[in-house]
Structures are given as C-alpha cells and as structure tokens.
Short mmCIF file of C-alpha atoms in Angstrom, two decimals:
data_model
loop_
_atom_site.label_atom_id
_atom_site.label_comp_id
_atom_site.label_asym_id
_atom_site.label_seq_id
_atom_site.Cartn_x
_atom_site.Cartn_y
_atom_site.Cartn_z
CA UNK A 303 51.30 -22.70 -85.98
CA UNK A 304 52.14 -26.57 -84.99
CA UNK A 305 51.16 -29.28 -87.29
CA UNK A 306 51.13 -33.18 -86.45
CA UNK A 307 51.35 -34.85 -90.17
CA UNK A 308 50.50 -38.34 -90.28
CA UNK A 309 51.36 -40.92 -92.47
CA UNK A 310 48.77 -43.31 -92.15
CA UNK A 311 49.98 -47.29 -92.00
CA UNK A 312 49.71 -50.33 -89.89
CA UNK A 313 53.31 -51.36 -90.52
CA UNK A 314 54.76 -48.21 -90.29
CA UNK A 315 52.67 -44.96 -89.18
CA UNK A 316 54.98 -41.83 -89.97
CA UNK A 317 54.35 -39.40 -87.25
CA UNK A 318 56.03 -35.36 -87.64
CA UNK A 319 55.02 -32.34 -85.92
CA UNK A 320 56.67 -28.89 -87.62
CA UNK A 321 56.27 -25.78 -86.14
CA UNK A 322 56.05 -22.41 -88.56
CA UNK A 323 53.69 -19.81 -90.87
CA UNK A 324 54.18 -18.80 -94.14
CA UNK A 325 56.85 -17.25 -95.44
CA UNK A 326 58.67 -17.83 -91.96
CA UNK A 327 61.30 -20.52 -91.47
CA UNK A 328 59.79 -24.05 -90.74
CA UNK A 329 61.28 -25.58 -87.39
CA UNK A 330 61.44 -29.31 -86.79
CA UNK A 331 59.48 -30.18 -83.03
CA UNK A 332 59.49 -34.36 -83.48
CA UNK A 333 59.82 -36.88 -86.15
CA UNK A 334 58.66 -40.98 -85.60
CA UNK A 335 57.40 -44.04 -86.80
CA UNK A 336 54.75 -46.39 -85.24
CA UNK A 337 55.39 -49.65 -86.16
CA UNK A 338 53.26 -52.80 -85.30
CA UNK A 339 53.75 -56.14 -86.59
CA UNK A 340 51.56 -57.95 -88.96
CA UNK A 341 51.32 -60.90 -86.53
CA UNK A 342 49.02 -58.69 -83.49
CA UNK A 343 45.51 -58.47 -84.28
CA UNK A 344 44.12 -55.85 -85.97
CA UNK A 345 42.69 -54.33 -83.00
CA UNK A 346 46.14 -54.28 -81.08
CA UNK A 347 47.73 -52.77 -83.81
CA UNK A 348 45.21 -49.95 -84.39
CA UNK A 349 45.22 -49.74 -80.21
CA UNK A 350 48.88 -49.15 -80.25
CA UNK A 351 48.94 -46.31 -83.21
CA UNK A 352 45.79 -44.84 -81.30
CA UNK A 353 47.73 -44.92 -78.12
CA UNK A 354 51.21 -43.17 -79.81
CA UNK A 355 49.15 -40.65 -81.06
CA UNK A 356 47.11 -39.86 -78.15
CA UNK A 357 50.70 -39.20 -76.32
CA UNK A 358 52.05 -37.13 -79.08
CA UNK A 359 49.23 -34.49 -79.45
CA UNK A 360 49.44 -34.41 -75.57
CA UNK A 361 53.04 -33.88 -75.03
CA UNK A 362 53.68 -31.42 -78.70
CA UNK A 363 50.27 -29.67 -78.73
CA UNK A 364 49.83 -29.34 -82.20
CA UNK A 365 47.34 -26.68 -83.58
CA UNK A 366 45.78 -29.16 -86.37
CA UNK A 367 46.54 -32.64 -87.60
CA UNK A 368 47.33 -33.46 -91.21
CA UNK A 369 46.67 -36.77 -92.27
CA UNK A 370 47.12 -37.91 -95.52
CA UNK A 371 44.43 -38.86 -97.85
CA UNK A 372 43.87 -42.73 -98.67
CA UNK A 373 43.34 -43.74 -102.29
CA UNK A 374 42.33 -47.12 -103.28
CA UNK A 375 44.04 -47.31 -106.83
CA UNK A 376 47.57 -49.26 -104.84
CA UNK A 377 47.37 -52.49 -103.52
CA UNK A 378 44.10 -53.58 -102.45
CA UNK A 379 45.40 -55.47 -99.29
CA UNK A 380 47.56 -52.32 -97.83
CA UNK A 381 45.19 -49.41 -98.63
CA UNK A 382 42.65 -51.13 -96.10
CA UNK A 383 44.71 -51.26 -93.29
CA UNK A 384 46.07 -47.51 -94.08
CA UNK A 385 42.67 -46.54 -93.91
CA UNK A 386 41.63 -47.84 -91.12
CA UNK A 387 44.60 -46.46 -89.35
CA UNK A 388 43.66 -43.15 -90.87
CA UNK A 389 40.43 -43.16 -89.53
CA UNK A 390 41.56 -43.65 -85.70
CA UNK A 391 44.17 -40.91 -86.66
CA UNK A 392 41.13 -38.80 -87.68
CA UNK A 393 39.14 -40.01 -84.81
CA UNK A 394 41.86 -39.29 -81.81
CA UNK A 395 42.63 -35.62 -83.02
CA UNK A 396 38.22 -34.93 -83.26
CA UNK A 397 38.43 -36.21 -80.08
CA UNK A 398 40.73 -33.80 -78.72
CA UNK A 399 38.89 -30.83 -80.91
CA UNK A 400 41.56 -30.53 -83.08
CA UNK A 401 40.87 -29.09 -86.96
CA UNK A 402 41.66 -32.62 -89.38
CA UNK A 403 42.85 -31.74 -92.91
CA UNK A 404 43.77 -34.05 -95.25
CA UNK A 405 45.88 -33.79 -98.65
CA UNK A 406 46.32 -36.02 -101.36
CA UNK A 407 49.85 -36.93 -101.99
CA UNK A 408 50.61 -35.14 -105.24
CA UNK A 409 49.07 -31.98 -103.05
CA UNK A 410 51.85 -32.94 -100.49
CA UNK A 411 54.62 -33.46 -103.32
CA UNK A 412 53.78 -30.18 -105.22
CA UNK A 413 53.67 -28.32 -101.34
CA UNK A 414 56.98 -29.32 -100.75
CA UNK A 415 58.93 -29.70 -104.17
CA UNK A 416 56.83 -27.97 -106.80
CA UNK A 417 55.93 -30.90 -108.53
CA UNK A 418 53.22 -33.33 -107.63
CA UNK A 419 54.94 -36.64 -109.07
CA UNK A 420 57.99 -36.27 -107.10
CA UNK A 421 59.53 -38.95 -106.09
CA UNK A 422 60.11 -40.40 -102.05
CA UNK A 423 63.62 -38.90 -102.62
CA UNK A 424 63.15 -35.74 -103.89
CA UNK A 425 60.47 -35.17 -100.85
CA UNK A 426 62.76 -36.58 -98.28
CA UNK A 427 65.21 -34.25 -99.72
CA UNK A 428 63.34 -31.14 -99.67
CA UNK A 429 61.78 -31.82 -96.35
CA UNK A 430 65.80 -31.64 -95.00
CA UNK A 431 66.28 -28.37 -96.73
CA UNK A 432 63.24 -26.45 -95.63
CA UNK A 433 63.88 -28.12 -91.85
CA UNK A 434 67.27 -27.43 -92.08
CA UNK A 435 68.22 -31.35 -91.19
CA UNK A 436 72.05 -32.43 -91.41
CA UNK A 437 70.11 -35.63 -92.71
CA UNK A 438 67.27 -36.78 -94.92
CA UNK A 439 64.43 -37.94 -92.33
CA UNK A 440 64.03 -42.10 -93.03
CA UNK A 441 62.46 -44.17 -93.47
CA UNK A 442 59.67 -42.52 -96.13
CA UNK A 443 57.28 -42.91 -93.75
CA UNK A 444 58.85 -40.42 -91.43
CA UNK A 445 59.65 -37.51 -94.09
CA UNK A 446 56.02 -38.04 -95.51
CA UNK A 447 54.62 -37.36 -92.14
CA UNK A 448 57.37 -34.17 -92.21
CA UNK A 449 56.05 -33.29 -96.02
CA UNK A 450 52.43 -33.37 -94.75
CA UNK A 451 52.84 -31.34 -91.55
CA UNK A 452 54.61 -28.62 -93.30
CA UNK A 453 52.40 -28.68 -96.38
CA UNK A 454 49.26 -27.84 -93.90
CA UNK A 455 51.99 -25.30 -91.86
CA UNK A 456 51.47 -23.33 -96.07
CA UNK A 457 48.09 -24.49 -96.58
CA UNK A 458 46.46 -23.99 -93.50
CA UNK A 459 48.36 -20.51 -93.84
CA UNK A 460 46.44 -19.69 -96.89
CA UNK A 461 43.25 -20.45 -95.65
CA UNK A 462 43.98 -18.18 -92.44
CA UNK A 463 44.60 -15.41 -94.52
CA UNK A 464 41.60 -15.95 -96.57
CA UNK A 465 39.39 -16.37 -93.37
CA UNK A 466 40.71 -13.12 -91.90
CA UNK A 467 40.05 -11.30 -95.75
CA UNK A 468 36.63 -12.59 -95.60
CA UNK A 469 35.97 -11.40 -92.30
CA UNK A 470 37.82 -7.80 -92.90
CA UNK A 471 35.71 -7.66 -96.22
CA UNK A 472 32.12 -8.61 -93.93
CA UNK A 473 33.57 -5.50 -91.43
CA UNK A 474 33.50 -3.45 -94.40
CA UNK A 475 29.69 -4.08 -95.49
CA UNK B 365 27.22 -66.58 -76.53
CA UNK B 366 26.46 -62.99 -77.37
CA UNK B 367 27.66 -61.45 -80.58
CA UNK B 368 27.57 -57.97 -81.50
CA UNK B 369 27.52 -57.45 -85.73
CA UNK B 370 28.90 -54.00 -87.02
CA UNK B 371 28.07 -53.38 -90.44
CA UNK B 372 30.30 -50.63 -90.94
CA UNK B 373 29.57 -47.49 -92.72
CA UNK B 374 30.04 -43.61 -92.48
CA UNK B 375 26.00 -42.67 -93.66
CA UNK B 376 24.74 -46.14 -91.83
CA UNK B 377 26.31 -48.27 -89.15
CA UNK B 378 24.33 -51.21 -88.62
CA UNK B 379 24.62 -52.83 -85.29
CA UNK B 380 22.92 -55.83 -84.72
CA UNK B 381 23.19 -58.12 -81.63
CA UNK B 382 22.36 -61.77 -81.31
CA UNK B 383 22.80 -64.70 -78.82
CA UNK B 384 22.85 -68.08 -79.54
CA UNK B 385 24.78 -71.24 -79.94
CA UNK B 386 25.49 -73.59 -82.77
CA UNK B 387 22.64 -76.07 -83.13
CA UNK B 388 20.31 -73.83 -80.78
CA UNK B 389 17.80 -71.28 -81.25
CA UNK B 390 18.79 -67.83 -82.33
CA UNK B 391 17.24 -64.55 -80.45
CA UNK B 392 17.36 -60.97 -81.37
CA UNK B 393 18.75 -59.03 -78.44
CA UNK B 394 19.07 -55.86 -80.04
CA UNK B 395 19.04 -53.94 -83.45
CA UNK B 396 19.74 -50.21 -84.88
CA UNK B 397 21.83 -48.03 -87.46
CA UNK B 398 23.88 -45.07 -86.34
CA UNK B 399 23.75 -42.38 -88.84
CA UNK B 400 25.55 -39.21 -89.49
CA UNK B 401 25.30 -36.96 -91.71
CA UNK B 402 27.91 -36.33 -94.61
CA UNK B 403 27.97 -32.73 -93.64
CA UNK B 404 29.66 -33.45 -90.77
CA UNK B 405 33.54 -33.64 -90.61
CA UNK B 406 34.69 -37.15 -90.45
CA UNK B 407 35.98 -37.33 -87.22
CA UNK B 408 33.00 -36.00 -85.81
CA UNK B 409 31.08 -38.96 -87.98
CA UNK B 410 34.13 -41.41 -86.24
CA UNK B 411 33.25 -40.02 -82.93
CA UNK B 412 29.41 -40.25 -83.02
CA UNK B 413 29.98 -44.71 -84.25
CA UNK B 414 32.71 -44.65 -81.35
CA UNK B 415 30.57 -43.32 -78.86
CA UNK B 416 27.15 -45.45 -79.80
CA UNK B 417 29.29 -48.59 -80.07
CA UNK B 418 31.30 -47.98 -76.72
CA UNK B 419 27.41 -47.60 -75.23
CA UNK B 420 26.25 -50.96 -76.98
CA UNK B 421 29.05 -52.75 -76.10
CA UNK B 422 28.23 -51.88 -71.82
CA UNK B 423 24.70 -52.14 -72.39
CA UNK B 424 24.68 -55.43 -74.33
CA UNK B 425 27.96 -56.75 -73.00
CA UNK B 426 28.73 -58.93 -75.95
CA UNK B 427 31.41 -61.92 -76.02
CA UNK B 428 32.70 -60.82 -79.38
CA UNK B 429 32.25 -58.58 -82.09
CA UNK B 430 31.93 -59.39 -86.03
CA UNK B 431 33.04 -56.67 -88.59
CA UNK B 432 32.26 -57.15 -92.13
CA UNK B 433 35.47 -57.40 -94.51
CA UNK B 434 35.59 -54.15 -96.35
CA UNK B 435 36.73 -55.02 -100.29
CA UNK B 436 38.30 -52.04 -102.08
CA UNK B 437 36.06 -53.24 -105.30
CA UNK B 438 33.29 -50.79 -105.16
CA UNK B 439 32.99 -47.47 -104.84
CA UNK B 440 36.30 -45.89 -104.16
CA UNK B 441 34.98 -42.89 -102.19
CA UNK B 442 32.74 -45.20 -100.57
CA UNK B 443 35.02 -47.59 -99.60
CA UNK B 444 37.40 -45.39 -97.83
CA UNK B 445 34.58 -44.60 -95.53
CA UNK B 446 33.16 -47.97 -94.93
CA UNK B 447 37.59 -49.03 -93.90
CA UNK B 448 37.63 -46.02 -91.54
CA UNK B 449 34.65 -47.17 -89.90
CA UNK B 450 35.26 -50.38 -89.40
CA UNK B 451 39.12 -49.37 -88.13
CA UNK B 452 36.96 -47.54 -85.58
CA UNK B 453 34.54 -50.52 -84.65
CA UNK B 454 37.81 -52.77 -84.29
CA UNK B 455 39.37 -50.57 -81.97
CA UNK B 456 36.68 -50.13 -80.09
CA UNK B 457 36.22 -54.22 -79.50
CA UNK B 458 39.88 -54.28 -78.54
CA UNK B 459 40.11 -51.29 -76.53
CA UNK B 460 37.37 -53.61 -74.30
CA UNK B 461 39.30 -56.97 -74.46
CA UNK B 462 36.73 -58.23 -76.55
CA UNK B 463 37.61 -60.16 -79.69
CA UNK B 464 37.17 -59.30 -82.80
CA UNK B 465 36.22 -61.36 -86.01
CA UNK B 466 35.57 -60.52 -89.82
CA UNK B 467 34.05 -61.76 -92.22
CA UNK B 468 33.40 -61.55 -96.19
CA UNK B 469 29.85 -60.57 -97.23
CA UNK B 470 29.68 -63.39 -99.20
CA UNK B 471 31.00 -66.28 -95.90
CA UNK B 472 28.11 -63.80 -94.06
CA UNK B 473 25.76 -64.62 -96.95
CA UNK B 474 26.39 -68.24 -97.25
CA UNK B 475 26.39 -68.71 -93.51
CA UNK B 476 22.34 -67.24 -93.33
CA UNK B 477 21.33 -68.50 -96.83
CA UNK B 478 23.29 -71.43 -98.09
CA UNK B 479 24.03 -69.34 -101.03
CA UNK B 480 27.53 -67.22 -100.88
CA UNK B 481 25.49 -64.45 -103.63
CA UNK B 482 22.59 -63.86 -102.09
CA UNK B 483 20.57 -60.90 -102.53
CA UNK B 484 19.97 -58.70 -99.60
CA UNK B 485 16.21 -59.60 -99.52
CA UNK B 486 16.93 -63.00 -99.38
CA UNK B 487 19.32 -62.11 -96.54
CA UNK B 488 16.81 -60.19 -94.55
CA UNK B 489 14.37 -63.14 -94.95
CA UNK B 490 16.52 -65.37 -93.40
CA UNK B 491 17.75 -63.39 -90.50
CA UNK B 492 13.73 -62.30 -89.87
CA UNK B 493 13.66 -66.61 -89.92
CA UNK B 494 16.40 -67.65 -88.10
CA UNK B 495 15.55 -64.17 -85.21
CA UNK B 496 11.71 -65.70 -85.75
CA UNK B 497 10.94 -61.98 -86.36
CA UNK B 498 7.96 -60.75 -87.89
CA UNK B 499 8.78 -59.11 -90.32
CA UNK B 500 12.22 -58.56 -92.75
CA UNK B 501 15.07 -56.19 -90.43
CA UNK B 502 15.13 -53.05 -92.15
CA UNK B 503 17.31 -51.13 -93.31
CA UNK B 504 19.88 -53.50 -95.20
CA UNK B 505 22.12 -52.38 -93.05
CA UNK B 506 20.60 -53.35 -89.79
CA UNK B 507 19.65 -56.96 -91.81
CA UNK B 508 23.60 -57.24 -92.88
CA UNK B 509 24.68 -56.54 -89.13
CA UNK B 510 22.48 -59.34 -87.59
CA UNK B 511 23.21 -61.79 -90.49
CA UNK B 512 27.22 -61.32 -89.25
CA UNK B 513 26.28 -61.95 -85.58
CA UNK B 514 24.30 -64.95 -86.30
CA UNK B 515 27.28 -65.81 -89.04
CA UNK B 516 30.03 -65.50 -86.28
CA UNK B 517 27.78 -67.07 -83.28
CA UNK B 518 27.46 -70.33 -85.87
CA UNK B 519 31.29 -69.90 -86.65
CA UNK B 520 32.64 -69.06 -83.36
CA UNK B 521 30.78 -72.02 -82.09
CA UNK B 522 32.34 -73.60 -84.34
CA UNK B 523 35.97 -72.63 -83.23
CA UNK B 524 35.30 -72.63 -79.89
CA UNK B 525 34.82 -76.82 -80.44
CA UNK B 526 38.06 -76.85 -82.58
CA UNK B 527 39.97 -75.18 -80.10
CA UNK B 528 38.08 -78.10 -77.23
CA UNK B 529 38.55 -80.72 -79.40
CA UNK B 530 42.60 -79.78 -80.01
CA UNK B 531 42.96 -79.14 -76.37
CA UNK B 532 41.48 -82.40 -75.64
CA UNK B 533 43.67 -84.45 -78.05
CA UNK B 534 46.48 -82.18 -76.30
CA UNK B 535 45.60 -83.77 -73.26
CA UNK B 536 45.63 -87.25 -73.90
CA UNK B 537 49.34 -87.00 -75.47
#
C-alpha cells in the first residue's frame, strides 16, 4: 500500500509518500515541501500547492492520501490558511478518486512513537528509524508529512483487515 | 462591473451575483446555495462547490469574486469547514485569472447597512432594497453572498478610482 501524507500549510506544505503494510518494513518513495511566499495572493499560493500535488499523485500513484487534521486551538491567523490548504489537498485527491483520511496529530505522534505528545524531534526521529534514513527528514514539515503517510500505511492496515473480517464473517451467515 | 459573492460553507454555499457601479443602480443577476450533505465525504462536498462555482463563474462571467473572511471565533468544527470552502472558492477565482477579494462580515455588514453589527434580517432587507427585490433573499446564506457582491462592487469601485487617481498623479510627475 502507497500513502501520500500531507502536511497541510501555505508557507510550507510537507508532502511524503511511504510505501508498506503492517508488520512489513516501511520504504521511503518521496519526501518535499511546497513552499509559497506570504507576499502571492492567496489564490496563487493555494494554485501552486494544488498544482504540486496534482503532479505528485500522478507521477507516485499513491493508494490513499493522508492529510492531517486542522484544529483551531493554535494561532488564529495560521490555522486558516492550513485549512484552506487542507481542503484543496482534500479536494485534488476526491478528484482523482482517491480514499482521504485524516488524523489528528497526537493520532500521528502515538502511530509513530507511542506517545501522542511527542515532540517534532522525537517524530522526526522515529520516522528515520522505521524508514531506515541515514538522516532525520527536515524541516518538520517534511517528517510530519512522513509520520502521517506511514501512520495511515498501520491504520489504513487495520481497517483492511477489519473490512476483510467483516466480509469473511457476512460469508459465514 | 460584475461581482460574484461566495458565502462559503460545507452544508450551504451561498453564491450571489451582482452588477453595478459605485453611485449607480444595483441589479440582481443571479442567486442560489449549493448544498451537500454532511454524509458525504468532504472532498466529495469540495468537489460538488468546485464544480457549481467553476459553472457560475462561465455562465455569469464575473470580473471578480468576494469571499467572506472566515474568523476561527465560532464554532471550531464549523469553522474548519467554512476555511476549506472558501480555500476552494479562492482557488477556483484564481485558477480563472479572476481576482479575488475578502471581506469581514462585519466591513460586508457596514457596507449594506451603515451598521458594522447588523443582524442578518436587517442585512437581507437591505440587499432585497439596494437589488429592488420583492421580497428579503432567503436563505441567510444566499442574503450574506449578495450583500458581499454589492459590498465589493461599492469597494472595488472604490479601488479601481484609487488606483486612476494614483496613476494619474503618476502621470503628471
């Protein structure tokens, strides 16, 4: 299974696609970061991140995308812009029929370390260990994207696995 | 000059479109909510707005669009919907050239009304007014999105004789 995890931003949109299934090794296909300056308009900037993404699920063909889920409690200014760029995230991979999932970030922390209130570090770390990177993926936007992806890669796992009891389970009836 | 109003929204989308100039009569070209449902997954909700605002905009053929300012004060899970929505009207607009303004529900407000907090029926009784409709726009959201195309034809208007009168002075230098 191949997951595109984004990392939604207008300043920085952290873009990873990781290829695996659970309980099989997790393989790195492409890490990146989108970055548009705060001096386009709004439209060009969501235009370009729309664009980069359009490229990306055409060239690395993921299976889902995993974008991560907005919250309003940080700064009032940035979490508008991240969702908007979320939402063309969300709207690109509908568009191209692929499954959207999204995860909180303490879902994506506790995926990847075991404990939801890790910090960018620990993440970044652990995201080089289970890709088997020489190198911690930077900047945070990039290893969140990487945390996301292979958080889905486990999650979207599970939920295979329950979809296939559920339907072995209706065969039995 | 012909200005298409997104009220944006995941449940309603008011569009509202309006042409006009500052100082001249105002006249209702066209009015409607898109509507999805919140069973649906959100990027097929982000791909039914795209699709009815990509038709507006080459039926209607607007010279600008107006998205309202989304504030992260109310509802949270609201909110998030309402930025998504709008990052999809924006994109839209700039995906076709056209520009793109926004504005604060309470400039919208005090542009129809005089009165930056007023209510939404005294909102819908000015637009039905200043559109010389017979009766109030309904629902709100189809009143808010022609009270930010008549607030951005009155504005615009307003920059577009800034911009003449700077260009002039640049002129005589």
């Amino acid at each position: 299974m191949r997951v595109l995890g984004v990392d939604p931003g207008l300043t920085r949109c952290g873009l990873g696609v990781v290829e695996g299934a659970p309980g099989k090794p997790l393989r790195l296909v492409a890490v990146d970061v989108v970055r548009t300056s705060a001096a386009m308009p709004l439209g060009e900037r969501l235009l370009a991140i729309e664009s980069k993404l359009d490229e990306w699920i055409a060239e690395f063909g993921p299976d889902a995308v995993a974008v991560e889920r907005v919250f309003s409690q940080h700064n009032v200014r940035t979490v508008m812009g991240t969702a908007q760029a979320s939402g063309v995230a969300t709207l690109v991979a509908a568009r191209r029929g692929l499954p959207v999932a999204s995860h909180t970030p303490s879902e994506v922390k506790a995926a990847v370390s075991g404990n939801g209130r890790a910090d960018k570090n620990q993440v970044a770390f652990m995201v080089m260990r289970l890709l088997r990177l020489k190198d911690k993926p930077a900047p945070a936007d990039a290893s969140d994207a990487l945390a996301l992806a292979i958080c889905q890669v486990w999650r979207g796992g599970a939920d295979n696995r329950l979809r296939a009891a559920m339907n072995k389970n209706g065969a039995r009836r």
